[in-house]
Each structure stands twice: as structure tokens, then as C-alpha cells.
């Protein structure tokens, strides 16, 4: 699992105060996978893989709603929509 880092604005743990609860600032949003990806994930889980799944991303309070309203979409679609509308510079 990667450390919290907002997909939209890049807010990270360094940007929050020490007394702020990480889970009150950041939300991990899981998006949909294709059938093939689900099968691959299941095989990976059985092998004890502990990386960061490609269909999950961190979002800060400000941007979590953008992600949650797209969590029913495939992760690639959801993330490209979010970056198209909210990250014009990248
Ligand atoms: Zn953000």
C-alpha cells in the first residue's frame, strides 16, 4: 500500500499537522476492475502479494467526493475523467 497522497492535488502526509488523524483527512477509494483484472488480482492475493492495487487511489477530504461518485466506474475511466477535469496541468 502506498502512503496517502491525494490523486488530484497531491496533498500528502507531510502537508497535514501531526495531531491530525490521517483517516480524517485521506480516503482510500476503490474503483471497479474488469473481469480479467479481478481474476489476476485473485491470483496475486493467493500468492501473498502486498503491493498497492492499481484500482485504489488516495484522495483528500476536498476531492474524495469526486472519486466516490465515480467508484462504480472502471478505475482507468474514473481516474482519466478526474484528471481531465481537475488536473489540467498534467
Ligand atoms: Zn486533494
PDB file of N, CA and C and ligand atoms in Angstrom:
ATOM      1  N   UNK A   1       0.848  -1.201   0.000  1.00  0.00           N
ATOM      2  CA  UNK A   1       0.000   0.000   0.000  1.00  0.00           C
ATOM      3  C   UNK A   1       0.881   1.248   0.000  1.00  0.00           C
ATOM      4  N   UNK A   2       0.574   2.166  -0.875  1.00  0.00           N
ATOM      5  CA  UNK A   2       1.328   3.428  -0.905  1.00  0.00           C
ATOM      6  C   UNK A   2       0.862   4.339   0.231  1.00  0.00           C
ATOM      7  N   UNK A   3       1.742   5.235   0.713  1.00  0.00           N
ATOM      8  CA  UNK A   3       1.297   6.201   1.721  1.00  0.00           C
ATOM      9  C   UNK A   3       0.304   7.177   1.103  1.00  0.00           C
ATOM     10  N   UNK A   4      -0.531   7.801   1.943  1.00  0.00           N
ATOM     11  CA  UNK A   4      -1.555   8.724   1.437  1.00  0.00           C
ATOM     12  C   UNK A   4      -0.964   9.860   0.599  1.00  0.00           C
ATOM     13  N   UNK A   5      -1.589  10.125  -0.530  1.00  0.00           N
ATOM     14  CA  UNK A   5      -1.135  11.148  -1.458  1.00  0.00           C
ATOM     15  C   UNK A   5      -2.318  11.419  -2.373  1.00  0.00           C
ATOM     16  N   UNK A   6      -2.956  12.585  -2.216  1.00  0.00           N
ATOM     17  CA  UNK A   6      -4.175  12.844  -2.978  1.00  0.00           C
ATOM     18  C   UNK A   6      -3.906  12.802  -4.482  1.00  0.00           C
ATOM     19  N   UNK A   7      -4.700  12.009  -5.189  1.00  0.00           N
ATOM     20  CA  UNK A   7      -4.554  11.847  -6.635  1.00  0.00           C
ATOM     21  C   UNK A   7      -4.750  13.171  -7.363  1.00  0.00           C
ATOM     22  N   UNK A   8      -5.604  14.047  -6.822  1.00  0.00           N
ATOM     23  CA  UNK A   8      -5.945  15.291  -7.510  1.00  0.00           C
ATOM     24  C   UNK A   8      -4.955  16.414  -7.183  1.00  0.00           C
ATOM     25  N   UNK A   9      -4.780  16.711  -5.899  1.00  0.00           N
ATOM     26  CA  UNK A   9      -3.988  17.898  -5.552  1.00  0.00           C
ATOM     27  C   UNK A   9      -2.604  17.551  -5.010  1.00  0.00           C
ATOM     28  N   UNK A  10      -2.344  16.262  -4.785  1.00  0.00           N
ATOM     29  CA  UNK A  10      -1.021  15.875  -4.324  1.00  0.00           C
ATOM     30  C   UNK A  10      -0.788  16.078  -2.837  1.00  0.00           C
ATOM     31  N   UNK A  11      -1.842  16.387  -2.091  1.00  0.00           N
ATOM     32  CA  UNK A  11      -1.698  16.523  -0.644  1.00  0.00           C
ATOM     33  C   UNK A  11      -1.157  15.205  -0.087  1.00  0.00           C
ATOM     34  N   UNK A  12      -0.166  15.300   0.800  1.00  0.00           N
ATOM     35  CA  UNK A  12       0.404  14.073   1.364  1.00  0.00           C
ATOM     36  C   UNK A  12       0.513  14.214   2.877  1.00  0.00           C
ATOM     37  N   UNK A  13       1.030  13.170   3.505  1.00  0.00           N
ATOM     38  CA  UNK A  13       1.165  13.184   4.969  1.00  0.00           C
ATOM     39  C   UNK A  13       1.992  14.359   5.459  1.00  0.00           C
ATOM     40  N   UNK A  14       2.954  14.783   4.672  1.00  0.00           N
ATOM     41  CA  UNK A  14       3.808  15.913   5.059  1.00  0.00           C
ATOM     42  C   UNK A  14       3.017  17.211   5.189  1.00  0.00           C
ATOM     43  N   UNK A  15       1.866  17.286   4.494  1.00  0.00           N
ATOM     44  CA  UNK A  15       1.086  18.520   4.461  1.00  0.00           C
ATOM     45  C   UNK A  15       0.061  18.618   5.582  1.00  0.00           C
ATOM     46  N   UNK A  16      -0.081  17.561   6.357  1.00  0.00           N
ATOM     47  CA  UNK A  16      -1.060  17.653   7.447  1.00  0.00           C
ATOM     48  C   UNK A  16      -0.328  17.784   8.781  1.00  0.00           C
ATOM     49  N   UNK A  17      -1.031  18.331   9.768  1.00  0.00           N
ATOM     50  CA  UNK A  17      -0.433  18.514  11.085  1.00  0.00           C
ATOM     51  C   UNK A  17      -0.279  17.178  11.794  1.00  0.00           C
ATOM     52  N   UNK A  18       0.703  17.129  12.668  1.00  0.00           N
ATOM     53  CA  UNK A  18       0.974  15.891  13.394  1.00  0.00           C
ATOM     54  C   UNK A  18      -0.227  15.412  14.203  1.00  0.00           C
ATOM     55  N   UNK A  19      -1.040  16.382  14.670  1.00  0.00           N
ATOM     56  CA  UNK A  19      -2.167  15.966  15.502  1.00  0.00           C
ATOM     57  C   UNK A  19      -3.423  15.660  14.685  1.00  0.00           C
ATOM     58  N   UNK A  20      -3.324  15.764  13.361  1.00  0.00           N
ATOM     59  CA  UNK A  20      -4.481  15.431  12.525  1.00  0.00           C
ATOM     60  C   UNK A  20      -4.493  13.938  12.244  1.00  0.00           C
ATOM     61  N   UNK A  21      -5.669  13.360  12.308  1.00  0.00           N
ATOM     62  CA  UNK A  21      -5.798  11.939  12.034  1.00  0.00           C
ATOM     63  C   UNK A  21      -5.792  11.704  10.526  1.00  0.00           C
ATOM     64  N   UNK A  22      -4.895  10.858  10.111  1.00  0.00           N
ATOM     65  CA  UNK A  22      -4.751  10.587   8.678  1.00  0.00           C
ATOM     66  C   UNK A  22      -6.072  10.134   8.045  1.00  0.00           C
ATOM     67  N   UNK A  23      -6.838   9.320   8.786  1.00  0.00           N
ATOM     68  CA  UNK A  23      -8.085   8.789   8.215  1.00  0.00           C
ATOM     69  C   UNK A  23      -9.182   9.836   8.181  1.00  0.00           C
ATOM     70  N   UNK A  24      -9.000  10.955   8.889  1.00  0.00           N
ATOM     71  CA  UNK A  24      -9.999  12.015   8.786  1.00  0.00           C
ATOM     72  C   UNK A  24      -9.664  12.954   7.631  1.00  0.00           C
ATOM     73  N   UNK A  25      -8.464  12.868   7.119  1.00  0.00           N
ATOM     74  CA  UNK A  25      -8.035  13.735   6.019  1.00  0.00           C
ATOM     75  C   UNK A  25      -8.041  12.985   4.682  1.00  0.00           C
ATOM     76  N   UNK A  26      -7.622  11.725   4.721  1.00  0.00           N
ATOM     77  CA  UNK A  26      -7.488  10.957   3.476  1.00  0.00           C
ATOM     78  C   UNK A  26      -8.485   9.809   3.405  1.00  0.00           C
ATOM     79  N   UNK A  27      -8.946   9.544   2.198  1.00  0.00           N
ATOM     80  CA  UNK A  27      -9.844   8.423   1.944  1.00  0.00           C
ATOM     81  C   UNK A  27      -9.241   7.569   0.844  1.00  0.00           C
ATOM     82  N   UNK A  28      -9.228   6.280   1.056  1.00  0.00           N
ATOM     83  CA  UNK A  28      -8.770   5.364   0.018  1.00  0.00           C
ATOM     84  C   UNK A  28      -9.995   4.896  -0.745  1.00  0.00           C
ATOM     85  N   UNK A  29     -10.043   5.222  -2.034  1.00  0.00           N
ATOM     86  CA  UNK A  29     -11.216   4.873  -2.843  1.00  0.00           C
ATOM     87  C   UNK A  29     -10.859   3.729  -3.776  1.00  0.00           C
ATOM     88  N   UNK A  30     -11.735   2.750  -3.821  1.00  0.00           N
ATOM     89  CA  UNK A  30     -11.542   1.588  -4.690  1.00  0.00           C
ATOM     90  C   UNK A  30     -12.487   1.678  -5.874  1.00  0.00           C
ATOM     91  N   UNK A  31     -11.942   1.533  -7.069  1.00  0.00           N
ATOM     92  CA  UNK A  31     -12.748   1.587  -8.290  1.00  0.00           C
ATOM     93  C   UNK A  31     -12.948   0.183  -8.841  1.00  0.00           C
ATOM     94  N   UNK A  32     -13.775   0.092  -9.868  1.00  0.00           N
ATOM     95  CA  UNK A  32     -14.082  -1.205 -10.473  1.00  0.00           C
ATOM     96  C   UNK A  32     -12.923  -1.746 -11.305  1.00  0.00           C
ATOM     97  N   UNK A  33     -12.936  -3.067 -11.445  1.00  0.00           N
ATOM     98  CA  UNK A  33     -11.950  -3.771 -12.260  1.00  0.00           C
ATOM     99  C   UNK A  33     -12.679  -4.499 -13.386  1.00  0.00           C
ATOM    100  N   UNK A  34     -11.969  -4.785 -14.451  1.00  0.00           N
ATOM    101  CA  UNK A  34     -12.551  -5.665 -15.463  1.00  0.00           C
ATOM    102  C   UNK A  34     -12.514  -7.095 -14.924  1.00  0.00           C
ATOM    103  N   UNK A  35     -13.229  -7.965 -15.589  1.00  0.00           N
ATOM    104  CA  UNK A  35     -13.270  -9.354 -15.148  1.00  0.00           C
ATOM    105  C   UNK A  35     -11.861  -9.958 -15.156  1.00  0.00           C
ATOM    106  N   UNK A  36     -11.081  -9.648 -16.194  1.00  0.00           N
ATOM    107  CA  UNK A  36      -9.720 -10.182 -16.305  1.00  0.00           C
ATOM    108  C   UNK A  36      -8.851  -9.682 -15.150  1.00  0.00           C
ATOM    109  N   UNK A  37      -9.026  -8.388 -14.823  1.00  0.00           N
ATOM    110  CA  UNK A  37      -8.232  -7.822 -13.736  1.00  0.00           C
ATOM    111  C   UNK A  37      -8.589  -8.456 -12.395  1.00  0.00           C
ATOM    112  N   UNK A  38      -9.894  -8.717 -12.204  1.00  0.00           N
ATOM    113  CA  UNK A  38     -10.323  -9.361 -10.955  1.00  0.00           C
ATOM    114  C   UNK A  38      -9.676 -10.726 -10.806  1.00  0.00           C
ATOM    115  N   UNK A  39      -9.651 -11.463 -11.905  1.00  0.00           N
ATOM    116  CA  UNK A  39      -9.039 -12.779 -11.876  1.00  0.00           C
ATOM    117  C   UNK A  39      -7.551 -12.673 -11.552  1.00  0.00           C
ATOM    118  N   UNK A  40      -6.898 -11.701 -12.155  1.00  0.00           N
ATOM    119  CA  UNK A  40      -5.466 -11.503 -11.908  1.00  0.00           C
ATOM    120  C   UNK A  40      -5.221 -11.108 -10.447  1.00  0.00           C
ATOM    121  N   UNK A  41      -6.095 -10.267  -9.914  1.00  0.00           N
ATOM    122  CA  UNK A  41      -5.943  -9.847  -8.511  1.00  0.00           C
ATOM    123  C   UNK A  41      -6.087 -11.019  -7.561  1.00  0.00           C
ATOM    124  N   UNK A  42      -7.067 -11.885  -7.884  1.00  0.00           N
ATOM    125  CA  UNK A  42      -7.289 -13.032  -7.006  1.00  0.00           C
ATOM    126  C   UNK A  42      -6.075 -13.957  -7.007  1.00  0.00           C
ATOM    127  N   UNK A  43      -5.472 -14.140  -8.177  1.00  0.00           N
ATOM    128  CA  UNK A  43      -4.292 -14.984  -8.277  1.00  0.00           C
ATOM    129  C   UNK A  43      -3.144 -14.357  -7.489  1.00  0.00           C
ATOM    130  N   UNK A  44      -3.040 -13.021  -7.586  1.00  0.00           N
ATOM    131  CA  UNK A  44      -1.987 -12.289  -6.903  1.00  0.00           C
ATOM    132  C   UNK A  44      -2.172 -12.379  -5.381  1.00  0.00           C
ATOM    133  N   UNK A  45      -3.432 -12.239  -4.930  1.00  0.00           N
ATOM    134  CA  UNK A  45      -3.713 -12.337  -3.497  1.00  0.00           C
ATOM    135  C   UNK A  45      -3.321 -13.700  -2.950  1.00  0.00           C
ATOM    136  N   UNK A  46      -3.614 -14.721  -3.732  1.00  0.00           N
ATOM    137  CA  UNK A  46      -3.281 -16.069  -3.271  1.00  0.00           C
ATOM    138  C   UNK A  46      -1.781 -16.251  -3.151  1.00  0.00           C
ATOM    139  N   UNK A  47      -1.013 -15.496  -3.938  1.00  0.00           N
ATOM    140  CA  UNK A  47       0.437 -15.638  -3.879  1.00  0.00           C
ATOM    141  C   UNK A  47       1.031 -14.774  -2.770  1.00  0.00           C
ATOM    142  N   UNK A  48       0.186 -14.068  -2.012  1.00  0.00           N
ATOM    143  CA  UNK A  48       0.671 -13.296  -0.872  1.00  0.00           C
ATOM    144  C   UNK A  48       1.191 -11.919  -1.237  1.00  0.00           C
ATOM    145  N   UNK A  49       0.799 -11.401  -2.404  1.00  0.00           N
ATOM    146  CA  UNK A  49       1.243 -10.085  -2.877  1.00  0.00           C
ATOM    147  C   UNK A  49       0.696  -8.985  -1.975  1.00  0.00           C
ATOM    148  N   UNK A  50       1.564  -8.018  -1.613  1.00  0.00           N
ATOM    149  CA  UNK A  50       1.118  -6.954  -0.715  1.00  0.00           C
ATOM    150  C   UNK A  50       1.396  -5.561  -1.283  1.00  0.00           C
ATOM    151  N   UNK A  51       1.341  -5.411  -2.589  1.00  0.00           N
ATOM    152  CA  UNK A  51       1.576  -4.101  -3.204  1.00  0.00           C
ATOM    153  C   UNK A  51       0.345  -3.223  -3.171  1.00  0.00           C
ATOM    154  N   UNK A  52       0.368  -2.151  -3.941  1.00  0.00           N
ATOM    155  CA  UNK A  52      -0.772  -1.229  -4.000  1.00  0.00           C
ATOM    156  C   UNK A  52      -1.583  -1.571  -5.243  1.00  0.00           C
ATOM    157  N   UNK A  53      -2.825  -2.039  -5.077  1.00  0.00           N
ATOM    158  CA  UNK A  53      -3.632  -2.388  -6.253  1.00  0.00           C
ATOM    159  C   UNK A  53      -3.870  -1.170  -7.138  1.00  0.00           C
ATOM    160  N   UNK A  54      -3.843  -1.364  -8.453  1.00  0.00           N
ATOM    161  CA  UNK A  54      -3.966  -0.229  -9.369  1.00  0.00           C
ATOM    162  C   UNK A  54      -5.348   0.414  -9.323  1.00  0.00           C
ATOM    163  N   UNK A  55      -6.340  -0.297  -8.783  1.00  0.00           N
ATOM    164  CA  UNK A  55      -7.690   0.280  -8.772  1.00  0.00           C
ATOM    165  C   UNK A  55      -8.017   1.014  -7.476  1.00  0.00           C
ATOM    166  N   UNK A  56      -7.021   1.284  -6.646  1.00  0.00           N
ATOM    167  CA  UNK A  56      -7.277   2.103  -5.461  1.00  0.00           C
ATOM    168  C   UNK A  56      -6.399   3.339  -5.504  1.00  0.00           C
ATOM    169  N   UNK A  57      -6.961   4.456  -5.072  1.00  0.00           N
ATOM    170  CA  UNK A  57      -6.219   5.713  -5.032  1.00  0.00           C
ATOM    171  C   UNK A  57      -6.605   6.469  -3.762  1.00  0.00           C
ATOM    172  N   UNK A  58      -5.649   7.276  -3.297  1.00  0.00           N
ATOM    173  CA  UNK A  58      -5.923   8.135  -2.147  1.00  0.00           C
ATOM    174  C   UNK A  58      -6.508   9.468  -2.612  1.00  0.00           C
ATOM    175  N   UNK A  59      -7.438   9.991  -1.806  1.00  0.00           N
ATOM    176  CA  UNK A  59      -7.996  11.315  -2.067  1.00  0.00           C
ATOM    177  C   UNK A  59      -8.106  12.047  -0.742  1.00  0.00           C
ATOM    178  N   UNK A  60      -7.888  13.359  -0.763  1.00  0.00           N
ATOM    179  CA  UNK A  60      -8.078  14.145   0.453  1.00  0.00           C
ATOM    180  C   UNK A  60      -9.558  14.474   0.601  1.00  0.00           C
ATOM    181  N   UNK A  61      -9.911  15.050   1.743  1.00  0.00           N
ATOM    182  CA  UNK A  61     -11.296  15.475   2.010  1.00  0.00           C
ATOM    183  C   UNK A  61     -11.927  16.243   0.884  1.00  0.00           C
ATOM    184  N   UNK A  62     -11.111  17.163   0.326  1.00  0.00           N
ATOM    185  CA  UNK A  62     -11.617  18.068  -0.697  1.00  0.00           C
ATOM    186  C   UNK A  62     -12.018  17.319  -1.961  1.00  0.00           C
ATOM    187  N   UNK A  63     -11.339  16.230  -2.238  1.00  0.00           N
ATOM    188  CA  UNK A  63     -11.510  15.562  -3.518  1.00  0.00           C
ATOM    189  C   UNK A  63     -12.120  14.165  -3.425  1.00  0.00           C
ATOM    190  N   UNK A  64     -12.354  13.698  -2.216  1.00  0.00           N
ATOM    191  CA  UNK A  64     -12.892  12.333  -2.053  1.00  0.00           C
ATOM    192  C   UNK A  64     -14.237  12.167  -2.763  1.00  0.00           C
ATOM    193  N   UNK A  65     -15.064  13.221  -2.737  1.00  0.00           N
ATOM    194  CA  UNK A  65     -16.386  13.112  -3.355  1.00  0.00           C
ATOM    195  C   UNK A  65     -16.291  12.862  -4.861  1.00  0.00           C
ATOM    196  N   UNK A  66     -15.306  13.494  -5.509  1.00  0.00           N
ATOM    197  CA  UNK A  66     -15.100  13.293  -6.956  1.00  0.00           C
ATOM    198  C   UNK A  66     -14.868  11.822  -7.254  1.00  0.00           C
ATOM    199  N   UNK A  67     -14.110  11.193  -6.370  1.00  0.00           N
ATOM    200  CA  UNK A  67     -13.758   9.793  -6.562  1.00  0.00           C
ATOM    201  C   UNK A  67     -14.929   8.891  -6.202  1.00  0.00           C
ATOM    202  N   UNK A  68     -15.580   9.194  -5.078  1.00  0.00           N
ATOM    203  CA  UNK A  68     -16.651   8.314  -4.628  1.00  0.00           C
ATOM    204  C   UNK A  68     -17.813   8.288  -5.610  1.00  0.00           C
ATOM    205  N   UNK A  69     -18.061   9.431  -6.273  1.00  0.00           N
ATOM    206  CA  UNK A  69     -19.176   9.414  -7.217  1.00  0.00           C
ATOM    207  C   UNK A  69     -18.809   8.659  -8.500  1.00  0.00           C
ATOM    208  N   UNK A  70     -17.542   8.305  -8.642  1.00  0.00           N
ATOM    209  CA  UNK A  70     -17.109   7.526  -9.812  1.00  0.00           C
ATOM    210  C   UNK A  70     -16.619   6.131  -9.439  1.00  0.00           C
ATOM    211  N   UNK A  71     -16.835   5.721  -8.209  1.00  0.00           N
ATOM    212  CA  UNK A  71     -16.265   4.441  -7.781  1.00  0.00           C
ATOM    213  C   UNK A  71     -16.922   3.247  -8.467  1.00  0.00           C
ATOM    214  N   UNK A  72     -18.077   3.471  -9.114  1.00  0.00           N
ATOM    215  CA  UNK A  72     -18.726   2.387  -9.852  1.00  0.00           C
ATOM    216  C   UNK A  72     -18.128   2.239 -11.248  1.00  0.00           C
ATOM    217  N   UNK A  73     -17.246   3.176 -11.638  1.00  0.00           N
ATOM    218  CA  UNK A  73     -16.622   3.117 -12.964  1.00  0.00           C
ATOM    219  C   UNK A  73     -15.335   2.297 -12.890  1.00  0.00           C
ATOM    220  N   UNK A  74     -14.882   1.850 -14.054  1.00  0.00           N
ATOM    221  CA  UNK A  74     -13.582   1.196 -14.101  1.00  0.00           C
ATOM    222  C   UNK A  74     -12.513   2.213 -13.686  1.00  0.00           C
ATOM    223  N   UNK A  75     -11.500   1.750 -12.966  1.00  0.00           N
ATOM    224  CA  UNK A  75     -10.519   2.691 -12.401  1.00  0.00           C
ATOM    225  C   UNK A  75      -9.855   3.564 -13.460  1.00  0.00           C
ATOM    226  N   UNK A  76      -9.598   2.986 -14.643  1.00  0.00           N
ATOM    227  CA  UNK A  76      -8.919   3.768 -15.683  1.00  0.00           C
ATOM    228  C   UNK A  76      -9.828   4.921 -16.170  1.00  0.00           C
ATOM    229  N   UNK A  77     -11.101   4.589 -16.347  1.00  0.00           N
ATOM    230  CA  UNK A  77     -12.081   5.590 -16.779  1.00  0.00           C
ATOM    231  C   UNK A  77     -12.247   6.666 -15.712  1.00  0.00           C
ATOM    232  N   UNK A  78     -12.418   6.217 -14.473  1.00  0.00           N
ATOM    233  CA  UNK A  78     -12.647   7.149 -13.381  1.00  0.00           C
ATOM    234  C   UNK A  78     -11.463   8.103 -13.226  1.00  0.00           C
ATOM    235  N   UNK A  79     -10.254   7.539 -13.217  1.00  0.00           N
ATOM    236  CA  UNK A  79      -9.078   8.379 -12.994  1.00  0.00           C
ATOM    237  C   UNK A  79      -8.830   9.313 -14.167  1.00  0.00           C
ATOM    238  N   UNK A  80      -9.124   8.859 -15.392  1.00  0.00           N
ATOM    239  CA  UNK A  80      -8.885   9.764 -16.508  1.00  0.00           C
ATOM    240  C   UNK A  80      -9.920  10.880 -16.521  1.00  0.00           C
ATOM    241  N   UNK A  81     -11.145  10.575 -16.113  1.00  0.00           N
ATOM    242  CA  UNK A  81     -12.153  11.639 -16.004  1.00  0.00           C
ATOM    243  C   UNK A  81     -11.751  12.663 -14.948  1.00  0.00           C
ATOM    244  N   UNK A  82     -11.299  12.165 -13.809  1.00  0.00           N
ATOM    245  CA  UNK A  82     -10.912  13.065 -12.725  1.00  0.00           C
ATOM    246  C   UNK A  82      -9.709  13.908 -13.155  1.00  0.00           C
ATOM    247  N   UNK A  83      -8.724  13.291 -13.787  1.00  0.00           N
ATOM    248  CA  UNK A  83      -7.575  14.108 -14.191  1.00  0.00           C
ATOM    249  C   UNK A  83      -7.920  15.075 -15.297  1.00  0.00           C
ATOM    250  N   UNK A  84      -8.819  14.671 -16.194  1.00  0.00           N
ATOM    251  CA  UNK A  84      -9.198  15.579 -17.289  1.00  0.00           C
ATOM    252  C   UNK A  84      -9.877  16.828 -16.758  1.00  0.00           C
ATOM    253  N   UNK A  85     -10.698  16.664 -15.731  1.00  0.00           N
ATOM    254  CA  UNK A  85     -11.452  17.820 -15.253  1.00  0.00           C
ATOM    255  C   UNK A  85     -10.758  18.568 -14.126  1.00  0.00           C
ATOM    256  N   UNK A  86      -9.876  17.893 -13.404  1.00  0.00           N
ATOM    257  CA  UNK A  86      -9.305  18.543 -12.232  1.00  0.00           C
ATOM    258  C   UNK A  86      -7.792  18.657 -12.210  1.00  0.00           C
ATOM    259  N   UNK A  87      -7.123  18.094 -13.202  1.00  0.00           N
ATOM    260  CA  UNK A  87      -5.680  18.247 -13.253  1.00  0.00           C
ATOM    261  C   UNK A  87      -5.253  18.691 -14.642  1.00  0.00           C
ATOM    262  N   UNK A  88      -5.660  19.887 -15.046  1.00  0.00           N
ATOM    263  CA  UNK A  88      -5.371  20.332 -16.412  1.00  0.00           C
ATOM    264  C   UNK A  88      -3.877  20.422 -16.714  1.00  0.00           C
ATOM    265  N   UNK A  89      -3.030  20.549 -15.685  1.00  0.00           N
ATOM    266  CA  UNK A  89      -1.597  20.738 -15.914  1.00  0.00           C
ATOM    267  C   UNK A  89      -0.832  19.452 -16.162  1.00  0.00           C
ATOM    268  N   UNK A  90      -1.468  18.323 -15.906  1.00  0.00           N
ATOM    269  CA  UNK A  90      -0.681  17.096 -16.024  1.00  0.00           C
ATOM    270  C   UNK A  90      -1.191  16.210 -17.141  1.00  0.00           C
TER     271      UNK A  90
HETATM  272 ZN1  LIG B   1      -6.893  16.654  -2.883  1.00  0.00          ZN
END
